[in-house]
């Protein structure tokens, strides 16, 4: 006996699944938009809390298995094992290619391993997926400074401040670069 499924039922089921899976993503984006707005208006006391909340949102892949890979990669980096971290982040990127944190984590591991080219490529991908990722921008700015591309680094730090105006680290780096670039102009 062969069971036939009505095509309309398949379409409705597919639509239900697509909407069901997209709702958490839409809710997360909405929450991130709220947090970014709060970050623009934050004072020194609330800034760090809001920044941590944004990073926590970035780290939510929607999959416990992917979150575990991210956590293991971060732990390996903290434990001074960038090669192991890169393996975890590579597995994460392979299984969740639209999750910016996988690329950012792997970029961090590659950077520690001295693999600047692959680190830059992964930062590019992380920023393509999450254009407001101020931590990825900061990493890129740092690399630009090391490559003696001070003007590019300065632009990145200024961009970070448009997203995260209370970032003391970005402001200090920008001030430092302004002094260096001013000195070069003399």
mmCIF file of C-alpha atoms in Angstrom:
data_model
loop_
_atom_site.group_PDB
_atom_site.id
_atom_site.type_symbol
_atom_site.label_atom_id
_atom_site.label_comp_id
_atom_site.label_asym_id
_atom_site.label_seq_id
_atom_site.Cartn_x
_atom_site.Cartn_y
_atom_site.Cartn_z
ATOM 1 C CA UNK A 1 0.000 0.000 0.000
ATOM 2 C CA UNK A 2 1.445 3.374 -1.058
ATOM 3 C CA UNK A 3 0.557 6.493 0.899
ATOM 4 C CA UNK A 4 0.260 9.686 -1.052
ATOM 5 C CA UNK A 5 0.864 12.987 0.633
ATOM 6 C CA UNK A 6 -0.977 15.947 -0.692
ATOM 7 C CA UNK A 7 1.499 18.519 -2.093
ATOM 8 C CA UNK A 8 -0.273 21.307 -0.219
ATOM 9 C CA UNK A 9 0.473 19.587 3.105
ATOM 10 C CA UNK A 10 4.161 19.389 2.206
ATOM 11 C CA UNK A 11 4.218 23.089 1.328
ATOM 12 C CA UNK A 12 2.452 24.032 4.573
ATOM 13 C CA UNK A 13 4.841 21.845 6.595
ATOM 14 C CA UNK A 14 7.877 23.389 4.897
ATOM 15 C CA UNK A 15 6.531 26.894 5.463
ATOM 16 C CA UNK A 16 5.826 26.100 9.112
ATOM 17 C CA UNK A 17 9.356 24.809 9.615
ATOM 18 C CA UNK A 18 10.904 27.794 7.826
ATOM 19 C CA UNK A 19 8.903 30.294 9.875
ATOM 20 C CA UNK A 20 9.485 28.346 13.076
ATOM 21 C CA UNK A 21 13.248 28.365 12.601
ATOM 22 C CA UNK A 22 13.369 32.000 11.483
ATOM 23 C CA UNK A 23 11.444 33.359 14.480
ATOM 24 C CA UNK A 24 14.311 32.849 16.958
ATOM 25 C CA UNK A 25 16.708 34.505 14.492
ATOM 26 C CA UNK A 26 14.348 37.444 14.014
ATOM 27 C CA UNK A 27 13.890 37.776 17.770
ATOM 28 C CA UNK A 28 17.653 37.690 18.267
ATOM 29 C CA UNK A 29 18.156 40.386 15.608
ATOM 30 C CA UNK A 30 15.474 42.525 17.211
ATOM 31 C CA UNK A 31 17.130 42.131 20.616
ATOM 32 C CA UNK A 32 20.518 42.997 19.120
ATOM 33 C CA UNK A 33 19.072 46.119 17.505
ATOM 34 C CA UNK A 34 17.737 47.180 20.921
ATOM 35 C CA UNK A 35 21.095 46.496 22.555
ATOM 36 C CA UNK A 36 23.031 48.429 19.915
ATOM 37 C CA UNK A 37 20.685 51.385 20.446
ATOM 38 C CA UNK A 38 21.232 51.133 24.201
ATOM 39 C CA UNK A 39 24.984 50.999 23.615
ATOM 40 C CA UNK A 40 24.799 54.295 21.703
ATOM 41 C CA UNK A 41 23.060 55.901 24.681
ATOM 42 C CA UNK A 42 25.039 54.132 27.427
ATOM 43 C CA UNK A 43 26.958 55.889 30.131
ATOM 44 C CA UNK A 44 30.174 54.605 31.674
ATOM 45 C CA UNK A 45 28.294 52.500 34.226
ATOM 46 C CA UNK A 46 25.943 50.701 31.824
ATOM 47 C CA UNK A 47 28.334 50.407 28.889
ATOM 48 C CA UNK A 48 30.182 47.255 29.970
ATOM 49 C CA UNK A 49 26.956 45.409 30.817
ATOM 50 C CA UNK A 50 25.373 46.201 27.460
ATOM 51 C CA UNK A 51 28.562 45.285 25.601
ATOM 52 C CA UNK A 52 28.609 41.884 27.404
ATOM 53 C CA UNK A 53 24.935 41.338 26.508
ATOM 54 C CA UNK A 54 25.697 42.001 22.836
ATOM 55 C CA UNK A 55 28.593 39.545 22.884
ATOM 56 C CA UNK A 56 26.362 36.969 24.595
ATOM 57 C CA UNK A 57 23.830 37.390 21.784
ATOM 58 C CA UNK A 58 26.566 36.972 19.177
ATOM 59 C CA UNK A 59 27.613 33.709 20.818
ATOM 60 C CA UNK A 60 24.166 32.114 20.480
ATOM 61 C CA UNK A 61 24.155 29.925 17.406
ATOM 62 C CA UNK A 62 20.759 28.374 18.039
ATOM 63 C CA UNK A 63 22.318 24.913 18.299
ATOM 64 C CA UNK A 64 23.646 23.396 21.522
ATOM 65 C CA UNK A 65 26.215 21.400 19.545
ATOM 66 C CA UNK A 66 27.533 24.525 17.800
ATOM 67 C CA UNK A 67 27.562 26.444 21.074
ATOM 68 C CA UNK A 68 29.656 23.607 22.545
ATOM 69 C CA UNK A 69 32.170 23.852 19.690
ATOM 70 C CA UNK A 70 32.392 27.611 20.252
ATOM 71 C CA UNK A 71 32.902 27.163 23.976
ATOM 72 C CA UNK A 72 35.581 24.492 23.457
ATOM 73 C CA UNK A 73 37.393 26.680 20.949
ATOM 74 C CA UNK A 74 37.353 29.650 23.320
ATOM 75 C CA UNK A 75 38.566 27.483 26.210
ATOM 76 C CA UNK A 76 41.413 26.103 24.092
ATOM 77 C CA UNK A 77 42.465 29.662 23.205
ATOM 78 C CA UNK A 78 42.373 30.668 26.869
ATOM 79 C CA UNK A 79 44.424 27.572 27.742
ATOM 80 C CA UNK A 80 47.141 28.563 25.257
ATOM 81 C CA UNK A 81 46.244 25.915 22.673
ATOM 82 C CA UNK A 82 45.505 27.908 19.517
ATOM 83 C CA UNK A 83 46.002 24.874 17.270
ATOM 84 C CA UNK A 84 43.289 22.949 19.151
ATOM 85 C CA UNK A 85 41.110 26.068 19.148
ATOM 86 C CA UNK A 86 41.484 26.377 15.373
ATOM 87 C CA UNK A 87 40.292 22.778 14.988
ATOM 88 C CA UNK A 88 37.176 23.427 17.081
ATOM 89 C CA UNK A 89 36.435 26.656 15.227
ATOM 90 C CA UNK A 90 36.988 24.963 11.853
ATOM 91 C CA UNK A 91 34.455 22.293 12.808
ATOM 92 C CA UNK A 92 32.091 25.078 13.850
ATOM 93 C CA UNK A 93 32.547 26.929 10.555
ATOM 94 C CA UNK A 94 32.054 23.701 8.608
ATOM 95 C CA UNK A 95 28.779 22.923 10.382
ATOM 96 C CA UNK A 96 27.466 26.481 10.800
ATOM 97 C CA UNK A 97 28.856 28.557 7.909
ATOM 98 C CA UNK A 98 26.500 31.464 8.642
ATOM 99 C CA UNK A 99 27.601 31.851 12.268
ATOM 100 C CA UNK A 100 30.003 34.806 12.494
ATOM 101 C CA UNK A 101 31.473 33.762 15.850
ATOM 102 C CA UNK A 102 32.993 30.641 14.308
ATOM 103 C CA UNK A 103 34.980 32.758 11.867
ATOM 104 C CA UNK A 104 35.915 35.302 14.510
ATOM 105 C CA UNK A 105 37.116 32.587 16.876
ATOM 106 C CA UNK A 106 39.133 30.898 14.165
ATOM 107 C CA UNK A 107 40.602 34.261 13.133
ATOM 108 C CA UNK A 108 41.752 34.744 16.718
ATOM 109 C CA UNK A 109 43.352 31.284 16.770
ATOM 110 C CA UNK A 110 45.020 31.861 13.403
ATOM 111 C CA UNK A 111 46.351 35.208 14.572
ATOM 112 C CA UNK A 112 47.930 33.628 17.653
ATOM 113 C CA UNK A 113 49.452 30.975 15.390
ATOM 114 C CA UNK A 114 50.978 33.738 13.233
ATOM 115 C CA UNK A 115 48.734 32.925 10.265
ATOM 116 C CA UNK A 116 47.837 36.510 9.364
ATOM 117 C CA UNK A 117 46.418 35.834 5.879
ATOM 118 C CA UNK A 118 43.891 33.226 7.032
ATOM 119 C CA UNK A 119 43.079 35.396 10.079
ATOM 120 C CA UNK A 120 42.281 38.342 7.807
ATOM 121 C CA UNK A 121 40.083 36.174 5.598
ATOM 122 C CA UNK A 122 38.116 34.900 8.589
ATOM 123 C CA UNK A 123 37.691 38.422 9.985
ATOM 124 C CA UNK A 124 36.401 39.497 6.569
ATOM 125 C CA UNK A 125 33.876 36.662 6.658
ATOM 126 C CA UNK A 126 32.838 37.430 10.247
ATOM 127 C CA UNK A 127 32.235 41.076 9.299
ATOM 128 C CA UNK A 128 30.310 40.049 6.188
ATOM 129 C CA UNK A 129 27.995 37.998 8.416
ATOM 130 C CA UNK A 130 27.890 40.541 11.266
ATOM 131 C CA UNK A 131 28.827 44.040 10.045
ATOM 132 C CA UNK A 132 28.464 45.497 13.563
ATOM 133 C CA UNK A 133 30.930 43.046 15.145
ATOM 134 C CA UNK A 134 33.071 45.650 16.913
ATOM 135 C CA UNK A 135 35.373 42.961 18.332
ATOM 136 C CA UNK A 136 36.202 41.703 14.822
ATOM 137 C CA UNK A 137 36.777 45.319 13.754
ATOM 138 C CA UNK A 138 39.120 45.801 16.702
ATOM 139 C CA UNK A 139 41.051 42.669 15.720
ATOM 140 C CA UNK A 140 41.306 43.905 12.152
ATOM 141 C CA UNK A 141 42.422 47.350 13.326
ATOM 142 C CA UNK A 142 45.125 45.756 15.448
ATOM 143 C CA UNK A 143 46.382 43.752 12.473
ATOM 144 C CA UNK A 144 46.340 46.902 10.324
ATOM 145 C CA UNK A 145 48.517 48.634 12.915
ATOM 146 C CA UNK A 146 50.973 45.729 12.863
ATOM 147 C CA UNK A 147 51.083 45.929 9.071
ATOM 148 C CA UNK A 148 51.875 49.660 9.395
ATOM 149 C CA UNK A 149 48.552 50.604 7.808
ATOM 150 C CA UNK A 150 47.817 53.264 10.394
ATOM 151 C CA UNK A 151 45.220 55.155 8.350
ATOM 152 C CA UNK A 152 43.195 51.966 7.861
ATOM 153 C CA UNK A 153 43.474 51.146 11.557
ATOM 154 C CA UNK A 154 42.375 54.673 12.432
ATOM 155 C CA UNK A 155 39.294 54.371 10.220
ATOM 156 C CA UNK A 156 38.379 51.077 11.873
ATOM 157 C CA UNK A 157 38.713 52.492 15.393
ATOM 158 C CA UNK A 158 36.583 55.477 14.377
ATOM 159 C CA UNK A 159 33.973 53.073 12.981
ATOM 160 C CA UNK A 160 33.985 51.098 16.239
ATOM 161 C CA UNK A 161 33.238 54.326 18.101
ATOM 162 C CA UNK A 162 30.182 54.973 15.914
ATOM 163 C CA UNK A 163 28.809 51.613 17.087
ATOM 164 C CA UNK A 164 30.296 51.506 20.588
ATOM 165 C CA UNK A 165 31.007 55.131 21.597
ATOM 166 C CA UNK A 166 32.071 54.302 25.172
ATOM 167 C CA UNK A 167 34.853 51.920 24.071
ATOM 168 C CA UNK A 168 37.835 53.267 25.981
ATOM 169 C CA UNK A 169 40.137 50.850 24.168
ATOM 170 C CA UNK A 170 39.056 52.097 20.732
ATOM 171 C CA UNK A 171 39.289 55.736 21.856
ATOM 172 C CA UNK A 172 42.799 55.242 23.266
ATOM 173 C CA UNK A 173 43.943 53.492 20.091
ATOM 174 C CA UNK A 174 42.425 56.262 17.975
ATOM 175 C CA UNK A 175 44.139 58.959 20.043
ATOM 176 C CA UNK A 176 47.452 57.086 19.799
ATOM 177 C CA UNK A 177 47.124 56.753 16.016
ATOM 178 C CA UNK A 178 46.187 60.419 15.658
ATOM 179 C CA UNK A 179 49.418 61.383 17.439
ATOM 180 C CA UNK A 180 51.433 58.983 15.271
ATOM 181 C CA UNK A 181 49.849 60.178 12.041
ATOM 182 C CA UNK A 182 50.237 63.802 13.064
ATOM 183 C CA UNK A 183 53.919 63.146 13.741
ATOM 184 C CA UNK A 184 54.306 61.585 10.292
ATOM 185 C CA UNK A 185 52.720 64.614 8.674
ATOM 186 C CA UNK A 186 55.371 66.912 10.150
#
